[in-house]
XYZ file of C-alpha atoms in Angstrom:
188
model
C -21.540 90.983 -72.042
C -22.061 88.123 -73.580
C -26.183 86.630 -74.266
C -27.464 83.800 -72.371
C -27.421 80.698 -73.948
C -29.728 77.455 -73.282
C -29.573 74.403 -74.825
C -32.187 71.427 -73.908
C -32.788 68.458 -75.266
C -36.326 66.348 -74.620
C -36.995 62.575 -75.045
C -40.315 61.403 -75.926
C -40.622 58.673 -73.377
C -44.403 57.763 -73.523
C -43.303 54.641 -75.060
C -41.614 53.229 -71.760
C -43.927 54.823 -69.193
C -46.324 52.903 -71.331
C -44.573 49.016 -70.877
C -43.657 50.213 -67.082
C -47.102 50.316 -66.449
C -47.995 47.426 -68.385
C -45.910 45.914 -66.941
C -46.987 46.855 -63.137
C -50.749 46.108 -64.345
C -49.292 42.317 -65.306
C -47.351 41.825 -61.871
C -50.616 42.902 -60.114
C -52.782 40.589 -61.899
C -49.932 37.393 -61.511
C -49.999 38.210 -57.656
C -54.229 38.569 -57.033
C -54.133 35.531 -59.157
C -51.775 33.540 -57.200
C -52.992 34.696 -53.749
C -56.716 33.573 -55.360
C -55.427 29.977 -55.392
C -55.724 27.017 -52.406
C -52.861 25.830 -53.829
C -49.276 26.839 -52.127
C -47.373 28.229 -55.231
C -43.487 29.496 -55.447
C -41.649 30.210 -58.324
C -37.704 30.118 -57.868
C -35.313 31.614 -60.478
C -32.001 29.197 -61.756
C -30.238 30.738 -59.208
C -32.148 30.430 -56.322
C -33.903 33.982 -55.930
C -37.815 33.014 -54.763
C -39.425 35.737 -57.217
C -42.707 34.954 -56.357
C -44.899 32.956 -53.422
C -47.918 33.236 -52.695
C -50.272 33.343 -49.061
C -51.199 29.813 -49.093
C -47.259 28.538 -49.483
C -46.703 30.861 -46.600
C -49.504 29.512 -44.465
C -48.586 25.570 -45.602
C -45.089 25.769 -44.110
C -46.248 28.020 -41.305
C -43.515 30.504 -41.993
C -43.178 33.483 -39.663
C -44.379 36.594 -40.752
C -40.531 37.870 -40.662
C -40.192 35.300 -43.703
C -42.582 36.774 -46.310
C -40.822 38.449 -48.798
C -37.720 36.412 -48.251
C -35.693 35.455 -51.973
C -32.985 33.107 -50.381
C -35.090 29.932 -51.108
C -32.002 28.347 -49.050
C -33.888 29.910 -45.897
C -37.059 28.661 -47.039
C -35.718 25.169 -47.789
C -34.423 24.661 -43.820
C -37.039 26.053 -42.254
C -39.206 23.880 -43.947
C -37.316 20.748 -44.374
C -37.442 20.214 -40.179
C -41.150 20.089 -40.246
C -41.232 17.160 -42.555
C -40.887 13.317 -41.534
C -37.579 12.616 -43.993
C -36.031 16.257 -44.267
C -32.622 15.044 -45.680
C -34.643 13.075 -48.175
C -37.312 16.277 -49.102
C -33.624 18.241 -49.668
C -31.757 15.557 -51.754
C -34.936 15.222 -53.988
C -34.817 19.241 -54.424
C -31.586 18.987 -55.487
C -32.529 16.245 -58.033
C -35.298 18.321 -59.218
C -33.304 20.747 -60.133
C -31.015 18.659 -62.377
C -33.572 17.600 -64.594
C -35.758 19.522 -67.514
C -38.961 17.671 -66.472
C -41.985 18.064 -64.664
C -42.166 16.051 -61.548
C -44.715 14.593 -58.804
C -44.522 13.987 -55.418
C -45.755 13.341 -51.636
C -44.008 15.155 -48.695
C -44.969 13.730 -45.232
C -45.301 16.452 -41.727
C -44.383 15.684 -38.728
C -48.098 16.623 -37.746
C -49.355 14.122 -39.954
C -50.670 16.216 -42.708
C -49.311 15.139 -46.404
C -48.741 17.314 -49.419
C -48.918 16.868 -53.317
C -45.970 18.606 -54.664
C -45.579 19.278 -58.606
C -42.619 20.995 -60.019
C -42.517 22.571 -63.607
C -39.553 24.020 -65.046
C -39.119 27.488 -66.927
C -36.941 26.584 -69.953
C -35.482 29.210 -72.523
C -33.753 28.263 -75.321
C -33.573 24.868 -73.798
C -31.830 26.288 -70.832
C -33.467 26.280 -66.712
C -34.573 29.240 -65.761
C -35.921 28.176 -62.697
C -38.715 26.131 -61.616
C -42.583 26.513 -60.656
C -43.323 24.666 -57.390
C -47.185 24.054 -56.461
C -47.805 22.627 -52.904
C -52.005 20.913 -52.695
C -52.366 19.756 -49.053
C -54.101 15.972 -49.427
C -54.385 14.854 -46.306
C -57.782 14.974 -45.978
C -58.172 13.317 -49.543
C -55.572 10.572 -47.763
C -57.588 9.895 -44.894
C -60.859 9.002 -46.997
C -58.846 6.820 -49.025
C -57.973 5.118 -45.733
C -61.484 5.346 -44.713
C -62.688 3.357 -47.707
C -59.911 0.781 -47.985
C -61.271 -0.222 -44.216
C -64.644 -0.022 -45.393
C -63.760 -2.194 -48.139
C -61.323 -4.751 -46.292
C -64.652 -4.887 -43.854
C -67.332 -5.428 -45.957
C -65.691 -7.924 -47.869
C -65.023 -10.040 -44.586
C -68.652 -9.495 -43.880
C -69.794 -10.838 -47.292
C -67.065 -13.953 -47.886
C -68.276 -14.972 -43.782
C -71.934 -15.700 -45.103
C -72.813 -19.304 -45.017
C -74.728 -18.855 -48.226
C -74.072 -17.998 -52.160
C -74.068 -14.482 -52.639
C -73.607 -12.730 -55.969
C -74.787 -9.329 -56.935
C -75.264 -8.209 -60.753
C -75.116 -4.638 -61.763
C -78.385 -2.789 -64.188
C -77.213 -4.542 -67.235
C -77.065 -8.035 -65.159
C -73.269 -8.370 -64.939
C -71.975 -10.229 -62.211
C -70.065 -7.647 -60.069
C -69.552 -9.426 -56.773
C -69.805 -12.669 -55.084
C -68.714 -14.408 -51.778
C -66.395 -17.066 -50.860
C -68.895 -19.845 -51.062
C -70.190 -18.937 -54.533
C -66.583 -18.945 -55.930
C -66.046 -22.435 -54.022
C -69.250 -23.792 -55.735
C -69.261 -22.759 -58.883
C -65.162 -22.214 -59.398
């Protein structure tokens, strides 16, 4: 009979186990990091794969729990689109987003009256999209004290032009800072 024969081969593969795990480590870190932030965050490849979101873009658009984890950013875009005041207009300007290489700034209005600052940053390789970085801040509260003190404001300035009298008020380095509808009359 004839012997036995084996014949094996071995692959040192330390060197990818090593960048898979780096790898991993990095992923975990991007995800604690984005879940850490108030800010909604997605990040959507060129070709429309959502590759990462975090909790608070989740709990902005009130997505359903059977939506986390979902990479069709089509499914994403209606479901969200119907809760805003102008959806056709919040799609058309994704679209237009999309078409351009720059960073862009805007307001989306809700139905429920809350208001969003949206940014958008593109990933560019080689001077080609990759995708884009979206990052949703809810303002609304911001909004409403700007309202706030723009009544404030209108008020208080009918208040001090309806005094009879000259008033004029000069800051700590005696600038005049404010005066009243009489004063201006008076002196021109």
């Amino acid at each position: 009979l004839g012997r036995a024969r084996i014949m094996g081969q071995s692959i040192d593969i330390t060197e990818r186990k090593n960048a898979e795990l780096s790898l991993a480590k990095n992923e975990s870190i991007l995800k604690a990091t984005m879940d850490a932030m108030n800010d909604g965050m997605l990040i959507v490849s060129s070709d429309g794969t959502v590759t990462h979101s975090n909790r608070r873009f989740n709990q902005i658009f009130n997505f359903p729990v059977e939506f986390i984890g979902v990479t069709d950013e089509t499914v994403l875009l209606e479901y969200a689109k119907e809760q805003l005041t102008d959806p056709d207009r919040f799609y058309q300007r994704v679209k237009d987003i999309y078409n351009t290489l720059s960073p862009t700034e805007d307001e989306l209005y809700f139905k429920d009256g809350r208001i969003l600052e949206r940014h958008s940053y593109p990933i560019i390789e080689d001077n080609v999209s990759k995708g884009r970085v979206w990052i949703f801040r809810d303002i609304t509260e911001s909004k409403k004290a700007e309202e706030a003190l723009e009544k404030e404001k209108v008020f208080s300035n009918a208040v001090i032009d309806s005094i009879p009298g000259l008033l004029y008020l000069y800051d700590e380095d005696r600038h005049l800072i404010r005066w009243n509808k009489q004063h201006e009359t008076l002196t021109g």
